[in-house]
CSV table of C-alpha atoms and ligand atoms in Angstrom, one decimal:
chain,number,residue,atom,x,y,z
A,1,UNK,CA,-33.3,28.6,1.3
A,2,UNK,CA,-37.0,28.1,2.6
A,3,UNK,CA,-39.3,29.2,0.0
A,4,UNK,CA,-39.9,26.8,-2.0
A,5,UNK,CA,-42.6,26.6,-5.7
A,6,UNK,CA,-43.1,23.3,-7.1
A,7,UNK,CA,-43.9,22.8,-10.9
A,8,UNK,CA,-45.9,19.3,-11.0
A,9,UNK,CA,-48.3,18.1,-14.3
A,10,UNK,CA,-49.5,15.0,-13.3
A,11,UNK,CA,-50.7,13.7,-9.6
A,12,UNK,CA,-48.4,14.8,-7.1
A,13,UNK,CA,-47.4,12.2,-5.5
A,14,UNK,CA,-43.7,14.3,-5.0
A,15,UNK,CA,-45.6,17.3,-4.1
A,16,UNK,CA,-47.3,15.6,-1.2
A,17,UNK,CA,-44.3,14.3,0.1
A,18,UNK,CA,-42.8,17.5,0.7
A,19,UNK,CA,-46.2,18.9,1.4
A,20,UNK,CA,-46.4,15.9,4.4
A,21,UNK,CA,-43.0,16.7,5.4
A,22,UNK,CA,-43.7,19.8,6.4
A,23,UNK,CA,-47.1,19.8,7.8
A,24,UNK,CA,-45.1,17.2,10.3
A,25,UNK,CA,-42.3,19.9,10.9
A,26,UNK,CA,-39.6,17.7,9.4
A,27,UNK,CA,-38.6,19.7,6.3
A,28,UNK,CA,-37.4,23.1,6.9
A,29,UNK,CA,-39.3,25.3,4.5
A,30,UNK,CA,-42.6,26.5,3.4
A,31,UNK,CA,-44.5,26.0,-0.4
A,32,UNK,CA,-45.2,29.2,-1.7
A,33,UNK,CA,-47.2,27.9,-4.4
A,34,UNK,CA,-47.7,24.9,-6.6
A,35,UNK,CA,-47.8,25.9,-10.8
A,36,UNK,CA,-48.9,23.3,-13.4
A,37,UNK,CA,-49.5,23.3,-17.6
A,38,UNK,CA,-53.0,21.5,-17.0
A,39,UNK,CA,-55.4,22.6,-15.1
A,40,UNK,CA,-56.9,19.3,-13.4
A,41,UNK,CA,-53.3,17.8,-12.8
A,42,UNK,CA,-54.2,15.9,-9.4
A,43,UNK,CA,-51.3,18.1,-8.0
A,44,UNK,CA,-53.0,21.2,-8.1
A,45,UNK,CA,-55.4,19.9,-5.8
A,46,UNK,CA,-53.3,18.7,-3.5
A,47,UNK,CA,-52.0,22.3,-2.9
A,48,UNK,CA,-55.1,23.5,-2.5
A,49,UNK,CA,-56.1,20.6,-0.1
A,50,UNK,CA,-53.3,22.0,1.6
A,51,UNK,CA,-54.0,25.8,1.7
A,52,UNK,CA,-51.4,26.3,-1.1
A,53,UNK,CA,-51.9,28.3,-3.9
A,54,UNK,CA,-52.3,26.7,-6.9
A,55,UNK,CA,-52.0,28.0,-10.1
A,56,UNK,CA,-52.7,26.6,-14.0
A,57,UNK,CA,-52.0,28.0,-17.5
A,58,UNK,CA,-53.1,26.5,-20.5
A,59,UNK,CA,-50.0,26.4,-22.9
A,60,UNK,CA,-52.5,26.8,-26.0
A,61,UNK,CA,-53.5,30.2,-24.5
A,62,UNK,CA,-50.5,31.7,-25.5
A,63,UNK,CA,-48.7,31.9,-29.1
A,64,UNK,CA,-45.5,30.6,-28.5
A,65,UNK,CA,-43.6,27.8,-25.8
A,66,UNK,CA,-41.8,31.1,-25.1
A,67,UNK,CA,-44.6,33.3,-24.5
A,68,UNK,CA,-46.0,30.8,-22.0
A,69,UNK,CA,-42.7,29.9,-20.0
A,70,UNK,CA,-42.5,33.9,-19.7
A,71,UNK,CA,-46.2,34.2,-18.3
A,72,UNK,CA,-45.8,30.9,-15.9
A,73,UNK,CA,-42.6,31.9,-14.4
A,74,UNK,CA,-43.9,35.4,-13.7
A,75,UNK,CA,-46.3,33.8,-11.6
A,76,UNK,CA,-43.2,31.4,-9.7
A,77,UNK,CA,-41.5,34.8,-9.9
A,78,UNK,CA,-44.1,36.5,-7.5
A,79,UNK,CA,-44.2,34.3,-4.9
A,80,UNK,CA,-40.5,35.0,-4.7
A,81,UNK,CA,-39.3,31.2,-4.3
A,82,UNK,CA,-35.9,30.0,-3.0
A,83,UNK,CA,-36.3,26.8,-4.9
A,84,UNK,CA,-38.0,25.6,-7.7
A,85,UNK,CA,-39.0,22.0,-7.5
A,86,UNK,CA,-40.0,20.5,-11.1
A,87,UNK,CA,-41.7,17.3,-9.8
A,88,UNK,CA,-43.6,15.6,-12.6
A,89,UNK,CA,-43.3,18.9,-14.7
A,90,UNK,CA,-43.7,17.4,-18.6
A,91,UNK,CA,-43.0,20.2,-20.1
A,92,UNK,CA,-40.0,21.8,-21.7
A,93,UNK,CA,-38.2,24.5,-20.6
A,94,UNK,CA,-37.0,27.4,-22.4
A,95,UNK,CA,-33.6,28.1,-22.1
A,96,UNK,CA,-34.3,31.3,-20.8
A,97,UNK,CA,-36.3,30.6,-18.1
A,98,UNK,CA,-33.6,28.5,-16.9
A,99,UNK,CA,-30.5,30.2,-17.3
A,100,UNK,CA,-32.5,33.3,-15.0
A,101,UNK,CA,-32.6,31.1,-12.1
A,102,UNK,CA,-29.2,29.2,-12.1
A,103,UNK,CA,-28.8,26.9,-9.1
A,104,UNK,CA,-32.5,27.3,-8.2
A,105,UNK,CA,-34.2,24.8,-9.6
A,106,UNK,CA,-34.0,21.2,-9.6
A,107,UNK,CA,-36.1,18.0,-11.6
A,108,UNK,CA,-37.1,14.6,-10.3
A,109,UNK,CA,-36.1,12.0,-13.2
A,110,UNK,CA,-37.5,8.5,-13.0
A,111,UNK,CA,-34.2,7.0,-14.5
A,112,UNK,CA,-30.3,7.3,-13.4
A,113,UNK,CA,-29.4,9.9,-15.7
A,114,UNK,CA,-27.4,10.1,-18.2
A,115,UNK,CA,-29.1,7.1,-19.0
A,116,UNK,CA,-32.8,6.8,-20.4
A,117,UNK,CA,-33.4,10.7,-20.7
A,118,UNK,CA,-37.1,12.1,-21.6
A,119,UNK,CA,-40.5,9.6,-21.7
A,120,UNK,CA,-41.0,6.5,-21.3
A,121,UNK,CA,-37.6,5.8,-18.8
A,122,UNK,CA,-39.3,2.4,-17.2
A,123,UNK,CA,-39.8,0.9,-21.1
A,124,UNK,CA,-35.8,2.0,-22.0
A,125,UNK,CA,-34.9,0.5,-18.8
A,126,UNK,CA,-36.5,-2.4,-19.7
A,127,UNK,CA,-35.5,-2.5,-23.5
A,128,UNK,CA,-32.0,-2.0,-22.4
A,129,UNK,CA,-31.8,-5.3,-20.3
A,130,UNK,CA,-30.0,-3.1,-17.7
A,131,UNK,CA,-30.2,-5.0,-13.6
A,132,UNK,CA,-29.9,-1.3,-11.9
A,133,UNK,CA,-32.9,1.2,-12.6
A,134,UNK,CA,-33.6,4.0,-10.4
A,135,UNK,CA,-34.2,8.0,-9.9
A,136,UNK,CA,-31.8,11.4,-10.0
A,137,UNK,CA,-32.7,14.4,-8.8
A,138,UNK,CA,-30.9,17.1,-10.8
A,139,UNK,CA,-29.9,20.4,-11.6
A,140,UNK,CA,-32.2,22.0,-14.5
A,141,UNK,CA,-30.5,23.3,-16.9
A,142,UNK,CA,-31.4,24.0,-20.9
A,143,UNK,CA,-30.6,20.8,-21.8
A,144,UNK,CA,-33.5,18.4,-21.2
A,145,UNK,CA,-32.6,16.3,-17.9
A,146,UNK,CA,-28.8,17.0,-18.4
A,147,UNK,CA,-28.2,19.3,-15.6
A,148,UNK,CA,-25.6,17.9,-13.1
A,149,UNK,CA,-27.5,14.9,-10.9
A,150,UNK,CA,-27.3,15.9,-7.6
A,151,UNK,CA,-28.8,12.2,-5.7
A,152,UNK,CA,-29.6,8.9,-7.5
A,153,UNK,CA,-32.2,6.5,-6.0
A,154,UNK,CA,-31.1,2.8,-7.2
A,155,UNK,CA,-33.8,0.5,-7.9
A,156,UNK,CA,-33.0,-3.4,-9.1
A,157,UNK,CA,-34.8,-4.7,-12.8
A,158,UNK,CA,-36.7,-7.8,-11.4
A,159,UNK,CA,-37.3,-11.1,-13.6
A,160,UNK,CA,-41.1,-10.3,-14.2
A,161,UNK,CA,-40.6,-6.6,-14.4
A,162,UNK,CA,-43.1,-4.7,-16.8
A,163,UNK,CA,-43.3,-1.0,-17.2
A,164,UNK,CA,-45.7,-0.5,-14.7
A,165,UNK,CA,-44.4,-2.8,-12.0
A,166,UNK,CA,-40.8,-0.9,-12.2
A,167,UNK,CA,-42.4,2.4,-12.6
A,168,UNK,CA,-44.2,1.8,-8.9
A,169,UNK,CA,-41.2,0.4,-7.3
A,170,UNK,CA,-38.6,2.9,-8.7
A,171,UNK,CA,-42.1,6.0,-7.4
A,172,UNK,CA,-41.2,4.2,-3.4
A,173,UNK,CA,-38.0,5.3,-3.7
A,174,UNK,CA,-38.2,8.7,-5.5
A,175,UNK,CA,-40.7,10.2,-2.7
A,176,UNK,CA,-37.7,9.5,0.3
A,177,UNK,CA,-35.1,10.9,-2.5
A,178,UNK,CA,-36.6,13.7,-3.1
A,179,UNK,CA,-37.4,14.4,0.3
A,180,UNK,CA,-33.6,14.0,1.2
A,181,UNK,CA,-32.8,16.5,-1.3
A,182,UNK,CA,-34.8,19.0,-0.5
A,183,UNK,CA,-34.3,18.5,3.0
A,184,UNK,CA,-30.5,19.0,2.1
A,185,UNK,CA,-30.9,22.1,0.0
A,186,UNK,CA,-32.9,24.0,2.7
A,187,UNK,CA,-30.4,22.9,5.8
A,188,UNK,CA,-27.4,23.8,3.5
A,189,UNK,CA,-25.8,20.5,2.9
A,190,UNK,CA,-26.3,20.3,-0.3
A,191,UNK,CA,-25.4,23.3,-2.4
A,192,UNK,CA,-26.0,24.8,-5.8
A,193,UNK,CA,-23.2,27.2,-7.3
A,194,UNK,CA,-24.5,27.6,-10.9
A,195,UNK,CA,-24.7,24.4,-12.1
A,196,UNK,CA,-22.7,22.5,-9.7
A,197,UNK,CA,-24.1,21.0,-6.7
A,198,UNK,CA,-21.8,20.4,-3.8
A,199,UNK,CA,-22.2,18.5,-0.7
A,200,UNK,CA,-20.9,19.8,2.8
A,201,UNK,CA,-18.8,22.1,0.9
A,202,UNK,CA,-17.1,20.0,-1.4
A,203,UNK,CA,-17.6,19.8,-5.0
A,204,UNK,CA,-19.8,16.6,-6.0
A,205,UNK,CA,-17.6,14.7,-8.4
A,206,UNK,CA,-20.6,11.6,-8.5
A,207,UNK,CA,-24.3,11.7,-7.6
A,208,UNK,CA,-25.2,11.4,-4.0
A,209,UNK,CA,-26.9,8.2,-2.9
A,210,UNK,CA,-30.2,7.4,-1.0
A,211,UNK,CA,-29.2,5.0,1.5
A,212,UNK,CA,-31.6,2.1,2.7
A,213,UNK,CA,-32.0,4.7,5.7
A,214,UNK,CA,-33.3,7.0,3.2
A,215,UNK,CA,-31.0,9.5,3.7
A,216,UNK,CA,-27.9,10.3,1.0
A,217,UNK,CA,-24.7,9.2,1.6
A,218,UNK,CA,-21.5,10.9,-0.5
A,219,UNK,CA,-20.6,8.4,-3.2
A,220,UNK,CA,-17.6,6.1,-2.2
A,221,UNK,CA,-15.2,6.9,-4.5
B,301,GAR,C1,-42.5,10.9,-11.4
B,301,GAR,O1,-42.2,9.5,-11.6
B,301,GAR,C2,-41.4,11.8,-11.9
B,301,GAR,O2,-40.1,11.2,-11.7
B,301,GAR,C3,-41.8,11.9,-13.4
B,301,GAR,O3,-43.2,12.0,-13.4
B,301,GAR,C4,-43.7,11.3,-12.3
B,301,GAR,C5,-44.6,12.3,-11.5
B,301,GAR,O4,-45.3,11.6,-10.5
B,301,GAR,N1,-41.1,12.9,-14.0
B,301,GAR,C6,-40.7,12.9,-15.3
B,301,GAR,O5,-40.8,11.9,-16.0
B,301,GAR,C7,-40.0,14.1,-15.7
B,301,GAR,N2,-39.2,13.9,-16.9
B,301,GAR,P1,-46.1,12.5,-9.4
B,301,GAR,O6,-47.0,13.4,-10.2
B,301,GAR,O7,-46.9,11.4,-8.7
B,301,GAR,O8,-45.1,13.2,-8.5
Protein backbone atom coordinates (compact mmCIF):
# COMPACT_ATOMS: atom_id res chain seq x y z
CA UNK A 1 0.00 0.00 0.00
CA UNK A 2 1.40 3.52 -0.88
CA UNK A 3 -1.08 5.45 -2.65
CA UNK A 4 -3.09 6.87 -0.63
CA UNK A 5 -6.64 9.59 -1.30
CA UNK A 6 -7.93 11.28 1.59
CA UNK A 7 -11.77 12.34 1.82
CA UNK A 8 -11.75 15.42 4.41
CA UNK A 9 -14.92 18.19 4.77
CA UNK A 10 -13.77 20.37 7.20
CA UNK A 11 -10.09 21.77 7.99
CA UNK A 12 -7.61 19.15 7.70
CA UNK A 13 -6.03 19.05 10.48
CA UNK A 14 -5.66 14.89 9.80
CA UNK A 15 -4.77 15.60 6.35
CA UNK A 16 -1.81 17.72 7.32
CA UNK A 17 -0.52 15.31 9.58
CA UNK A 18 -0.08 12.75 7.05
CA UNK A 19 0.67 15.36 4.59
CA UNK A 20 3.75 16.55 7.33
CA UNK A 21 4.63 13.08 7.75
CA UNK A 22 5.56 12.53 4.58
CA UNK A 23 7.11 15.68 3.39
CA UNK A 24 9.62 14.68 6.50
CA UNK A 25 10.07 11.06 4.95
CA UNK A 26 8.49 9.33 7.98
CA UNK A 27 5.36 7.87 6.46
CA UNK A 28 5.85 5.51 3.71
CA UNK A 29 3.43 6.64 0.93
CA UNK A 30 2.40 9.34 -1.35
CA UNK A 31 -1.24 11.45 -1.43
CA UNK A 32 -2.62 10.94 -4.70
CA UNK A 33 -5.28 13.39 -4.13
CA UNK A 34 -7.34 14.98 -1.53
CA UNK A 35 -11.62 14.94 -2.41
CA UNK A 36 -14.07 16.98 -0.34
CA UNK A 37 -18.30 17.68 -0.51
CA UNK A 38 -17.49 21.55 -0.07
CA UNK A 39 -15.63 23.33 -1.93
CA UNK A 40 -13.80 25.76 0.60
CA UNK A 41 -13.28 22.94 3.22
CA UNK A 42 -9.79 24.29 4.76
CA UNK A 43 -8.54 20.83 3.67
CA UNK A 44 -8.61 21.31 0.12
CA UNK A 45 -6.25 23.98 0.51
CA UNK A 46 -3.96 22.25 2.35
CA UNK A 47 -3.45 19.78 -0.54
CA UNK A 48 -3.07 22.31 -2.78
CA UNK A 49 -0.49 24.17 -0.48
CA UNK A 50 1.01 21.03 -0.76
CA UNK A 51 1.05 20.33 -4.60
CA UNK A 52 -1.80 17.75 -4.16
CA UNK A 53 -4.60 17.65 -6.12
CA UNK A 54 -7.58 18.70 -4.82
CA UNK A 55 -10.84 18.11 -5.90
CA UNK A 56 -14.65 19.36 -4.78
CA UNK A 57 -18.23 18.31 -5.77
CA UNK A 58 -21.16 20.03 -4.75
CA UNK A 59 -23.62 17.17 -3.56
CA UNK A 60 -26.61 19.57 -4.78
CA UNK A 61 -25.17 19.22 -8.30
CA UNK A 62 -26.29 15.92 -8.71
CA UNK A 63 -29.99 14.27 -8.18
CA UNK A 64 -29.44 11.68 -5.91
CA UNK A 65 -26.77 10.79 -2.58
CA UNK A 66 -26.14 7.94 -5.14
CA UNK A 67 -25.50 9.78 -8.18
CA UNK A 68 -22.95 11.90 -6.28
CA UNK A 69 -21.00 9.03 -4.37
CA UNK A 70 -20.80 7.48 -7.98
CA UNK A 71 -19.31 10.76 -9.61
CA UNK A 72 -16.89 11.42 -6.37
CA UNK A 73 -15.45 8.07 -6.21
CA UNK A 74 -14.75 8.04 -9.98
CA UNK A 75 -12.59 10.81 -9.31
CA UNK A 76 -10.76 8.65 -6.05
CA UNK A 77 -11.03 5.90 -8.58
CA UNK A 78 -8.58 7.66 -11.11
CA UNK A 79 -5.94 8.44 -9.08
CA UNK A 80 -5.89 4.70 -8.48
CA UNK A 81 -5.44 4.89 -4.55
CA UNK A 82 -4.20 2.01 -2.20
CA UNK A 83 -6.00 3.61 0.72
CA UNK A 84 -8.75 5.67 1.21
CA UNK A 85 -8.48 7.87 4.27
CA UNK A 86 -12.03 9.47 5.34
CA UNK A 87 -10.58 12.18 7.76
CA UNK A 88 -13.32 14.60 8.73
CA UNK A 89 -15.52 13.26 5.73
CA UNK A 90 -19.35 14.29 6.98
CA UNK A 91 -20.93 12.70 4.68
CA UNK A 92 -22.66 9.41 4.20
CA UNK A 93 -21.62 6.69 2.27
CA UNK A 94 -23.56 4.71 0.05
CA UNK A 95 -23.30 1.22 0.57
CA UNK A 96 -22.12 0.70 -2.75
CA UNK A 97 -19.30 2.77 -2.80
CA UNK A 98 -18.13 0.92 0.13
CA UNK A 99 -18.69 -2.61 -0.37
CA UNK A 100 -16.43 -1.88 -3.96
CA UNK A 101 -13.46 -1.08 -2.02
CA UNK A 102 -13.46 -3.61 0.99
CA UNK A 103 -10.48 -3.33 3.19
CA UNK A 104 -9.51 -0.02 1.53
CA UNK A 105 -10.79 2.47 3.30
CA UNK A 106 -10.67 3.58 6.71
CA UNK A 107 -12.56 6.68 9.01
CA UNK A 108 -11.20 8.77 11.92
CA UNK A 109 -14.04 8.90 14.71
CA UNK A 110 -13.75 11.33 17.46
CA UNK A 111 -15.28 8.89 20.04
CA UNK A 112 -14.33 5.05 21.10
CA UNK A 113 -16.68 3.36 18.97
CA UNK A 114 -19.30 1.51 19.53
CA UNK A 115 -19.92 4.22 21.78
CA UNK A 116 -21.27 7.82 20.77
CA UNK A 117 -21.58 7.03 16.89
CA UNK A 118 -22.46 10.00 14.31
CA UNK A 119 -22.38 14.09 15.47
CA UNK A 120 -21.91 15.65 18.23
CA UNK A 121 -19.53 12.59 20.08
CA UNK A 122 -17.81 15.30 22.62
CA UNK A 123 -21.60 16.50 23.88
CA UNK A 124 -22.67 12.38 24.28
CA UNK A 125 -19.48 11.87 25.95
CA UNK A 126 -20.25 14.51 28.12
CA UNK A 127 -24.12 13.64 28.57
CA UNK A 128 -23.14 10.22 29.28
CA UNK A 129 -20.98 11.11 32.42
CA UNK A 130 -18.44 8.57 31.00
CA UNK A 131 -14.34 9.29 32.68
CA UNK A 132 -12.64 7.60 29.34
CA UNK A 133 -13.35 9.57 25.89
CA UNK A 134 -11.19 9.19 23.07
CA UNK A 135 -10.73 8.32 19.07
CA UNK A 136 -10.99 4.92 16.75
CA UNK A 137 -9.84 4.68 13.56
CA UNK A 138 -11.95 2.14 11.67
CA UNK A 139 -12.78 0.07 8.98
CA UNK A 140 -15.69 1.75 6.66
CA UNK A 141 -18.10 -0.18 6.08
CA UNK A 142 -22.12 0.58 5.12
CA UNK A 143 -23.00 0.92 8.41
CA UNK A 144 -22.28 4.44 9.68
CA UNK A 145 -18.97 4.22 11.95
CA UNK A 146 -19.56 0.42 12.57
CA UNK A 147 -16.84 -1.04 10.63
CA UNK A 148 -14.40 -3.07 12.77
CA UNK A 149 -12.04 -0.30 14.99
CA UNK A 150 -8.80 -0.95 14.02
CA UNK A 151 -6.78 1.72 16.97
CA UNK A 152 -8.48 3.64 19.82
CA UNK A 153 -6.82 6.85 21.18
CA UNK A 154 -8.02 7.17 24.99
CA UNK A 155 -8.57 10.48 26.20
CA UNK A 156 -9.76 11.19 30.15
CA UNK A 157 -13.32 13.44 30.77
CA UNK A 158 -11.88 16.21 33.07
CA UNK A 159 -14.00 18.02 35.88
CA UNK A 160 -14.49 21.27 33.86
CA UNK A 161 -14.75 19.55 30.61
CA UNK A 162 -17.08 21.35 27.98
CA UNK A 163 -17.62 20.24 24.37
CA UNK A 164 -15.03 22.21 23.07
CA UNK A 165 -12.35 21.69 25.68
CA UNK A 166 -12.67 17.67 25.16
CA UNK A 167 -13.12 18.11 21.50
CA UNK A 168 -9.31 19.83 21.35
CA UNK A 169 -7.77 17.44 23.79
CA UNK A 170 -9.34 14.23 22.32
CA UNK A 171 -7.92 16.35 18.14
CA UNK A 172 -3.91 15.95 20.11
CA UNK A 173 -4.33 12.58 20.19
CA UNK A 174 -6.25 11.72 17.03
CA UNK A 175 -3.37 13.41 14.70
CA UNK A 176 -0.50 10.73 16.41
CA UNK A 177 -3.40 7.87 15.95
CA UNK A 178 -4.02 8.41 12.84
CA UNK A 179 -0.53 8.76 11.86
CA UNK A 180 0.24 5.32 13.59
CA UNK A 181 -2.37 3.73 11.54
CA UNK A 182 -1.52 4.72 8.45
CA UNK A 183 1.92 4.29 9.06
CA UNK A 184 0.96 0.66 9.95
CA UNK A 185 -1.27 0.00 6.91
CA UNK A 186 1.49 1.08 4.40
CA UNK A 187 4.53 -0.94 6.27
CA UNK A 188 2.16 -3.95 6.50
CA UNK A 189 1.52 -4.31 10.14
CA UNK A 190 -1.63 -3.71 10.23
CA UNK A 191 -3.79 -5.46 7.69
CA UNK A 192 -7.18 -5.36 6.12
CA UNK A 193 -8.86 -8.71 4.86
CA UNK A 194 -12.40 -7.55 4.10
CA UNK A 195 -13.52 -6.22 7.04
CA UNK A 196 -11.18 -7.50 9.46
CA UNK A 197 -8.10 -5.79 10.38
CA UNK A 198 -5.24 -7.76 11.71
CA UNK A 199 -2.13 -6.91 13.34
CA UNK A 200 1.34 -8.68 12.50
CA UNK A 201 -0.72 -11.41 11.11
CA UNK A 202 -3.03 -12.12 13.72
CA UNK A 203 -6.54 -11.44 13.77
CA UNK A 204 -7.40 -8.33 15.97
CA UNK A 205 -9.84 -9.58 18.59
CA UNK A 206 -9.82 -5.67 20.45
CA UNK A 207 -8.77 -2.32 19.08
CA UNK A 208 -5.13 -1.53 18.94
CA UNK A 209 -3.95 1.15 21.33
CA UNK A 210 -1.99 4.45 20.92
CA UNK A 211 0.61 4.29 23.55
CA UNK A 212 1.87 7.54 25.41
CA UNK A 213 4.89 6.94 22.83
CA UNK A 214 2.32 7.38 20.27
CA UNK A 215 2.70 4.33 18.71
CA UNK A 216 -0.08 1.23 19.00
CA UNK A 217 0.45 -1.39 21.14
CA UNK A 218 -1.82 -4.88 20.73
CA UNK A 219 -4.48 -4.79 23.42
CA UNK A 220 -3.49 -6.82 26.53
CA UNK A 221 -5.90 -9.28 26.71
C1 LIG B 1 -12.05 15.19 13.49
O1 LIG B 1 -12.27 15.40 14.84
C2 LIG B 1 -12.61 13.86 13.05
O2 LIG B 1 -12.47 12.84 14.01
C3 LIG B 1 -14.06 14.21 12.86
O3 LIG B 1 -14.03 15.46 12.23
C4 LIG B 1 -12.88 16.17 12.66
C5 LIG B 1 -12.12 16.65 11.44
O4 LIG B 1 -11.07 17.48 11.82
N1 LIG B 1 -14.74 13.23 12.08
C6 LIG B 1 -16.01 12.89 12.28
O5 LIG B 1 -16.71 13.41 13.13
C7 LIG B 1 -16.52 11.81 11.36
N2 LIG B 1 -17.73 11.25 11.85
P1 LIG B 1 -9.98 17.93 10.75
O6 LIG B 1 -10.77 18.42 9.53
O7 LIG B 1 -9.23 19.02 11.40
O8 LIG B 1 -9.13 16.73 10.42
Amino acid sequence: MRRIAVLASGRGSNLQVLVDAIAAGQLNGEIVGVFSDRSRAGALQRARDAGIPAFSLRPRDFDSRQAFDDALFSLVDSVQPDLIVCAGYMRLLNANVVEARPGRMINIHPSLLPDFKGLHTHQQALDAGVGLHGASVHVVTAELDGGPVVAQARVAVEAGDDAASLAARVLEREHPLLLATVAGLLDGRIAIHGAHPCFEGEPLHAPLQLGADNALHAPST
